[in-house]
Amino acid sequence: NVVVLNAAISACEKAGQWEQALALLQSLGGRERGVEADVISYNAVLSSVLARDDGGSLFNKLLAEMRQKGVQMDEITYNLAISTQAGDAEAAKRFLEELRGSGLEATV
């Protein structure tokens, strides 16, 4: 179930194993497999890939996938997204405005 998926992804995140966290999300986190990844699943994977220095492309790909699947972003997701935009003030501002428009509040 999703609780077990999230626990496994979180364990990978804490161990710095972003590749395994991503693999779990991709292999188990699909409706067709009976376990639907939720915002907690994605937040744990997003957090784990922040350590990967690829210019944010993997982070942005996962964020787009999350949105495409209809998983609603929460404060944690927005905070992670804003923190990835250190070199792009306009992008950070867009995420902050989207966050505020959703009724949530930034904590970064």
Short mmCIF file of N, CA and C in Angstrom, two decimals:
data_model
loop_
_atom_site.label_atom_id
_atom_site.label_comp_id
_atom_site.label_asym_id
_atom_site.label_seq_id
_atom_site.Cartn_x
_atom_site.Cartn_y
_atom_site.Cartn_z
N ASN A 1 0.83 -1.20 0.00
CA ASN A 1 0.00 0.00 0.00
C ASN A 1 0.86 1.25 0.00
N VAL A 2 0.23 2.40 -0.09
CA VAL A 2 0.96 3.66 -0.24
C VAL A 2 1.78 3.99 1.01
N VAL A 3 1.33 3.58 2.18
CA VAL A 3 2.09 3.83 3.40
C VAL A 3 3.42 3.10 3.37
N VAL A 4 3.41 1.87 2.91
CA VAL A 4 4.65 1.10 2.80
C VAL A 4 5.56 1.69 1.73
N LEU A 5 4.96 2.08 0.60
CA LEU A 5 5.74 2.75 -0.46
C LEU A 5 6.41 4.00 0.08
N ASN A 6 5.66 4.82 0.80
CA ASN A 6 6.21 6.06 1.33
C ASN A 6 7.31 5.80 2.35
N ALA A 7 7.14 4.79 3.19
CA ALA A 7 8.16 4.45 4.17
C ALA A 7 9.46 4.02 3.48
N ALA A 8 9.33 3.22 2.44
CA ALA A 8 10.50 2.76 1.70
C ALA A 8 11.20 3.91 0.99
N ILE A 9 10.42 4.79 0.36
CA ILE A 9 11.00 5.95 -0.32
C ILE A 9 11.68 6.87 0.69
N SER A 10 11.05 7.10 1.82
CA SER A 10 11.63 7.96 2.86
C SER A 10 12.93 7.37 3.41
N ALA A 11 12.97 6.05 3.56
CA ALA A 11 14.20 5.41 4.04
C ALA A 11 15.33 5.63 3.02
N CYS A 12 15.02 5.51 1.75
CA CYS A 12 16.02 5.76 0.71
C CYS A 12 16.47 7.22 0.74
N GLU A 13 15.53 8.13 0.92
CA GLU A 13 15.86 9.55 0.99
C GLU A 13 16.83 9.82 2.13
N LYS A 14 16.51 9.30 3.32
CA LYS A 14 17.35 9.53 4.50
C LYS A 14 18.74 8.93 4.34
N ALA A 15 18.84 7.86 3.57
CA ALA A 15 20.13 7.20 3.33
C ALA A 15 20.88 7.82 2.16
N GLY A 16 20.32 8.86 1.54
CA GLY A 16 20.98 9.50 0.41
C GLY A 16 20.93 8.67 -0.86
N GLN A 17 19.98 7.78 -0.96
CA GLN A 17 19.86 6.87 -2.10
C GLN A 17 18.76 7.35 -3.04
N TRP A 18 18.99 8.49 -3.69
CA TRP A 18 17.95 9.07 -4.53
C TRP A 18 17.57 8.16 -5.70
N GLU A 19 18.56 7.41 -6.23
CA GLU A 19 18.26 6.53 -7.36
C GLU A 19 17.25 5.45 -6.96
N GLN A 20 17.43 4.89 -5.75
CA GLN A 20 16.50 3.86 -5.28
C GLN A 20 15.14 4.45 -4.97
N ALA A 21 15.12 5.66 -4.41
CA ALA A 21 13.84 6.33 -4.14
C ALA A 21 13.08 6.54 -5.44
N LEU A 22 13.77 7.00 -6.45
CA LEU A 22 13.16 7.22 -7.75
C LEU A 22 12.68 5.90 -8.37
N ALA A 23 13.50 4.87 -8.25
CA ALA A 23 13.13 3.56 -8.80
C ALA A 23 11.87 3.02 -8.13
N LEU A 24 11.77 3.19 -6.81
CA LEU A 24 10.57 2.74 -6.10
C LEU A 24 9.34 3.49 -6.60
N LEU A 25 9.46 4.79 -6.74
CA LEU A 25 8.34 5.59 -7.23
C LEU A 25 7.90 5.11 -8.61
N GLN A 26 8.88 4.90 -9.47
CA GLN A 26 8.56 4.51 -10.84
C GLN A 26 8.07 3.08 -10.96
N SER A 27 8.58 2.18 -10.14
CA SER A 27 8.20 0.78 -10.28
C SER A 27 6.93 0.43 -9.51
N LEU A 28 6.67 1.13 -8.40
CA LEU A 28 5.53 0.77 -7.56
C LEU A 28 4.46 1.84 -7.49
N GLY A 29 4.80 3.05 -7.87
CA GLY A 29 3.90 4.17 -7.65
C GLY A 29 2.93 4.46 -8.77
N GLY A 30 2.39 3.44 -9.38
CA GLY A 30 1.44 3.67 -10.46
C GLY A 30 0.11 2.99 -10.21
N ARG A 31 -0.94 3.62 -10.63
CA ARG A 31 -2.29 3.08 -10.46
C ARG A 31 -2.40 1.66 -11.01
N GLU A 32 -1.72 1.42 -12.16
CA GLU A 32 -1.80 0.10 -12.78
C GLU A 32 -1.14 -0.98 -11.94
N ARG A 33 -0.32 -0.59 -10.98
CA ARG A 33 0.34 -1.55 -10.11
C ARG A 33 -0.38 -1.69 -8.76
N GLY A 34 -1.46 -0.98 -8.61
CA GLY A 34 -2.26 -1.09 -7.40
C GLY A 34 -1.87 -0.17 -6.28
N VAL A 35 -0.76 0.54 -6.41
CA VAL A 35 -0.33 1.50 -5.39
C VAL A 35 -0.19 2.85 -6.07
N GLU A 36 -1.02 3.78 -5.69
CA GLU A 36 -0.98 5.09 -6.30
C GLU A 36 -0.15 6.04 -5.44
N ALA A 37 0.94 6.54 -6.00
CA ALA A 37 1.80 7.46 -5.28
C ALA A 37 1.01 8.72 -4.92
N ASP A 38 1.29 9.27 -3.74
CA ASP A 38 0.61 10.48 -3.30
C ASP A 38 1.63 11.60 -3.11
N VAL A 39 1.18 12.71 -2.56
CA VAL A 39 2.05 13.87 -2.39
C VAL A 39 3.23 13.54 -1.48
N ILE A 40 3.03 12.68 -0.50
CA ILE A 40 4.12 12.29 0.39
C ILE A 40 5.17 11.51 -0.38
N SER A 41 4.73 10.62 -1.25
CA SER A 41 5.66 9.84 -2.09
C SER A 41 6.52 10.79 -2.93
N TYR A 42 5.85 11.70 -3.62
CA TYR A 42 6.57 12.63 -4.49
C TYR A 42 7.47 13.57 -3.70
N ASN A 43 7.00 14.07 -2.57
CA ASN A 43 7.84 14.98 -1.77
C ASN A 43 9.12 14.30 -1.33
N ALA A 44 9.04 13.05 -0.92
CA ALA A 44 10.23 12.33 -0.48
C ALA A 44 11.21 12.15 -1.64
N VAL A 45 10.70 11.81 -2.81
CA VAL A 45 11.58 11.65 -3.97
C VAL A 45 12.13 13.00 -4.41
N LEU A 46 11.29 14.02 -4.45
CA LEU A 46 11.75 15.36 -4.82
C LEU A 46 12.85 15.83 -3.89
N SER A 47 12.66 15.60 -2.61
CA SER A 47 13.67 15.99 -1.63
C SER A 47 14.98 15.23 -1.85
N SER A 48 14.86 13.95 -2.17
CA SER A 48 16.07 13.15 -2.36
C SER A 48 16.84 13.55 -3.60
N VAL A 49 16.15 14.00 -4.65
CA VAL A 49 16.87 14.36 -5.88
C VAL A 49 17.48 15.76 -5.80
N LEU A 50 17.11 16.54 -4.80
CA LEU A 50 17.72 17.86 -4.66
C LEU A 50 19.23 17.77 -4.49
N ALA A 51 19.70 16.69 -3.89
CA ALA A 51 21.13 16.50 -3.69
C ALA A 51 21.86 16.24 -5.01
N ARG A 52 21.12 15.81 -6.00
CA ARG A 52 21.70 15.54 -7.31
C ARG A 52 21.84 16.85 -8.05
N ASP A 53 23.03 17.16 -8.44
CA ASP A 53 23.30 18.43 -9.10
C ASP A 53 23.19 18.28 -10.61
N ASP A 54 21.96 18.41 -11.13
CA ASP A 54 21.75 18.28 -12.57
C ASP A 54 21.05 19.51 -13.14
N GLY A 55 21.13 20.60 -12.40
CA GLY A 55 20.47 21.82 -12.84
C GLY A 55 18.98 21.80 -12.61
N GLY A 56 18.49 20.84 -11.87
CA GLY A 56 17.07 20.78 -11.55
C GLY A 56 16.22 20.08 -12.58
N SER A 57 16.82 19.51 -13.62
CA SER A 57 16.00 18.92 -14.68
C SER A 57 15.22 17.71 -14.19
N LEU A 58 15.83 16.85 -13.38
CA LEU A 58 15.11 15.70 -12.85
C LEU A 58 14.02 16.15 -11.89
N PHE A 59 14.33 17.13 -11.05
CA PHE A 59 13.34 17.68 -10.13
C PHE A 59 12.14 18.21 -10.92
N ASN A 60 12.41 19.00 -11.94
CA ASN A 60 11.32 19.58 -12.75
C ASN A 60 10.53 18.52 -13.49
N LYS A 61 11.19 17.48 -13.95
CA LYS A 61 10.50 16.38 -14.63
C LYS A 61 9.54 15.69 -13.65
N LEU A 62 10.00 15.43 -12.43
CA LEU A 62 9.15 14.79 -11.43
C LEU A 62 7.99 15.69 -11.03
N LEU A 63 8.25 16.97 -10.92
CA LEU A 63 7.19 17.92 -10.59
C LEU A 63 6.12 17.92 -11.68
N ALA A 64 6.54 17.90 -12.93
CA ALA A 64 5.59 17.86 -14.05
C ALA A 64 4.81 16.55 -14.04
N GLU A 65 5.48 15.45 -13.75
CA GLU A 65 4.81 14.15 -13.68
C GLU A 65 3.76 14.15 -12.58
N MET A 66 4.13 14.72 -11.45
CA MET A 66 3.21 14.81 -10.31
C MET A 66 1.94 15.56 -10.71
N ARG A 67 2.12 16.68 -11.35
CA ARG A 67 0.98 17.50 -11.78
C ARG A 67 0.15 16.77 -12.83
N GLN A 68 0.83 16.11 -13.76
CA GLN A 68 0.14 15.38 -14.84
C GLN A 68 -0.73 14.27 -14.26
N LYS A 69 -0.28 13.67 -13.18
CA LYS A 69 -1.04 12.59 -12.55
C LYS A 69 -2.11 13.11 -11.59
N GLY A 70 -2.20 14.43 -11.45
CA GLY A 70 -3.23 15.01 -10.61
C GLY A 70 -2.92 14.98 -9.12
N VAL A 71 -1.66 14.80 -8.77
CA VAL A 71 -1.27 14.82 -7.35
C VAL A 71 -1.12 16.28 -6.94
N GLN A 72 -1.91 16.71 -5.98
CA GLN A 72 -1.91 18.10 -5.54
C GLN A 72 -0.65 18.44 -4.75
N MET A 73 -0.01 19.53 -5.10
CA MET A 73 1.15 20.00 -4.37
C MET A 73 0.71 20.52 -3.00
N ASP A 74 1.58 20.35 -2.00
CA ASP A 74 1.32 20.90 -0.68
C ASP A 74 2.44 21.88 -0.32
N GLU A 75 2.44 22.36 0.92
CA GLU A 75 3.45 23.34 1.34
C GLU A 75 4.86 22.81 1.14
N ILE A 76 5.06 21.55 1.44
CA ILE A 76 6.39 20.96 1.30
C ILE A 76 6.82 20.96 -0.16
N THR A 77 5.94 20.57 -1.05
CA THR A 77 6.26 20.55 -2.47
C THR A 77 6.63 21.94 -2.96
N TYR A 78 5.81 22.93 -2.61
CA TYR A 78 6.10 24.30 -3.03
C TYR A 78 7.41 24.80 -2.44
N ASN A 79 7.66 24.51 -1.18
CA ASN A 79 8.91 24.94 -0.55
C ASN A 79 10.12 24.32 -1.25
N LEU A 80 10.01 23.04 -1.58
CA LEU A 80 11.09 22.39 -2.32
C LEU A 80 11.28 23.05 -3.68
N ALA A 81 10.17 23.31 -4.37
CA ALA A 81 10.24 23.92 -5.70
C ALA A 81 10.86 25.31 -5.63
N ILE A 82 10.45 26.10 -4.65
CA ILE A 82 11.00 27.45 -4.50
C ILE A 82 12.49 27.37 -4.20
N SER A 83 12.89 26.45 -3.36
CA SER A 83 14.31 26.35 -2.99
C SER A 83 15.19 25.92 -4.15
N THR A 84 14.63 25.28 -5.16
CA THR A 84 15.43 24.88 -6.32
C THR A 84 15.68 26.04 -7.29
N GLN A 85 15.00 27.15 -7.07
CA GLN A 85 15.07 28.27 -8.01
C GLN A 85 16.02 29.37 -7.56
N ALA A 86 17.07 29.01 -6.84
CA ALA A 86 18.00 30.01 -6.30
C ALA A 86 18.55 30.95 -7.37
N GLY A 87 18.78 30.46 -8.57
CA GLY A 87 19.33 31.29 -9.62
C GLY A 87 18.29 31.93 -10.52
N ASP A 88 17.02 31.71 -10.23
CA ASP A 88 15.96 32.22 -11.10
C ASP A 88 14.86 32.84 -10.25
N ALA A 89 15.04 34.11 -9.93
CA ALA A 89 14.10 34.80 -9.05
C ALA A 89 12.68 34.82 -9.60
N GLU A 90 12.53 34.94 -10.91
CA GLU A 90 11.20 34.97 -11.51
C GLU A 90 10.48 33.63 -11.33
N ALA A 91 11.20 32.54 -11.53
CA ALA A 91 10.60 31.22 -11.34
C ALA A 91 10.21 31.01 -9.88
N ALA A 92 11.08 31.43 -8.97
CA ALA A 92 10.76 31.32 -7.54
C ALA A 92 9.52 32.14 -7.21
N LYS A 93 9.43 33.32 -7.79
CA LYS A 93 8.28 34.18 -7.56
C LYS A 93 7.00 33.54 -8.08
N ARG A 94 7.08 32.90 -9.25
CA ARG A 94 5.90 32.22 -9.81
C ARG A 94 5.42 31.10 -8.88
N PHE A 95 6.37 30.31 -8.36
CA PHE A 95 5.98 29.24 -7.43
C PHE A 95 5.36 29.83 -6.16
N LEU A 96 5.94 30.94 -5.67
CA LEU A 96 5.41 31.57 -4.47
C LEU A 96 4.00 32.09 -4.70
N GLU A 97 3.77 32.70 -5.85
CA GLU A 97 2.43 33.20 -6.17
C GLU A 97 1.43 32.05 -6.32
N GLU A 98 1.87 30.96 -6.93
CA GLU A 98 1.02 29.79 -7.08
C GLU A 98 0.68 29.22 -5.69
N LEU A 99 1.68 29.17 -4.84
CA LEU A 99 1.48 28.69 -3.47
C LEU A 99 0.45 29.53 -2.75
N ARG A 100 0.61 30.83 -2.80
CA ARG A 100 -0.33 31.72 -2.12
C ARG A 100 -1.73 31.62 -2.72
N GLY A 101 -1.80 31.45 -4.05
CA GLY A 101 -3.09 31.31 -4.70
C GLY A 101 -3.82 30.04 -4.31
N SER A 102 -3.06 29.04 -3.86
CA SER A 102 -3.68 27.80 -3.45
C SER A 102 -4.16 27.83 -2.00
N GLY A 103 -3.86 28.95 -1.31
CA GLY A 103 -4.28 29.07 0.08
C GLY A 103 -3.27 28.50 1.06
N LEU A 104 -2.14 28.05 0.55
CA LEU A 104 -1.09 27.50 1.41
C LEU A 104 -0.10 28.60 1.77
N GLU A 105 0.82 28.29 2.68
CA GLU A 105 1.77 29.29 3.13
C GLU A 105 3.20 28.75 3.05
N ALA A 106 4.10 29.57 2.53
CA ALA A 106 5.50 29.16 2.42
C ALA A 106 6.17 29.16 3.78
N THR A 107 7.11 28.23 3.93
CA THR A 107 7.87 28.17 5.19
C THR A 107 9.36 28.27 4.95
N VAL A 108 9.76 28.62 3.72
CA VAL A 108 11.19 28.80 3.45
C VAL A 108 11.55 30.25 3.48
#
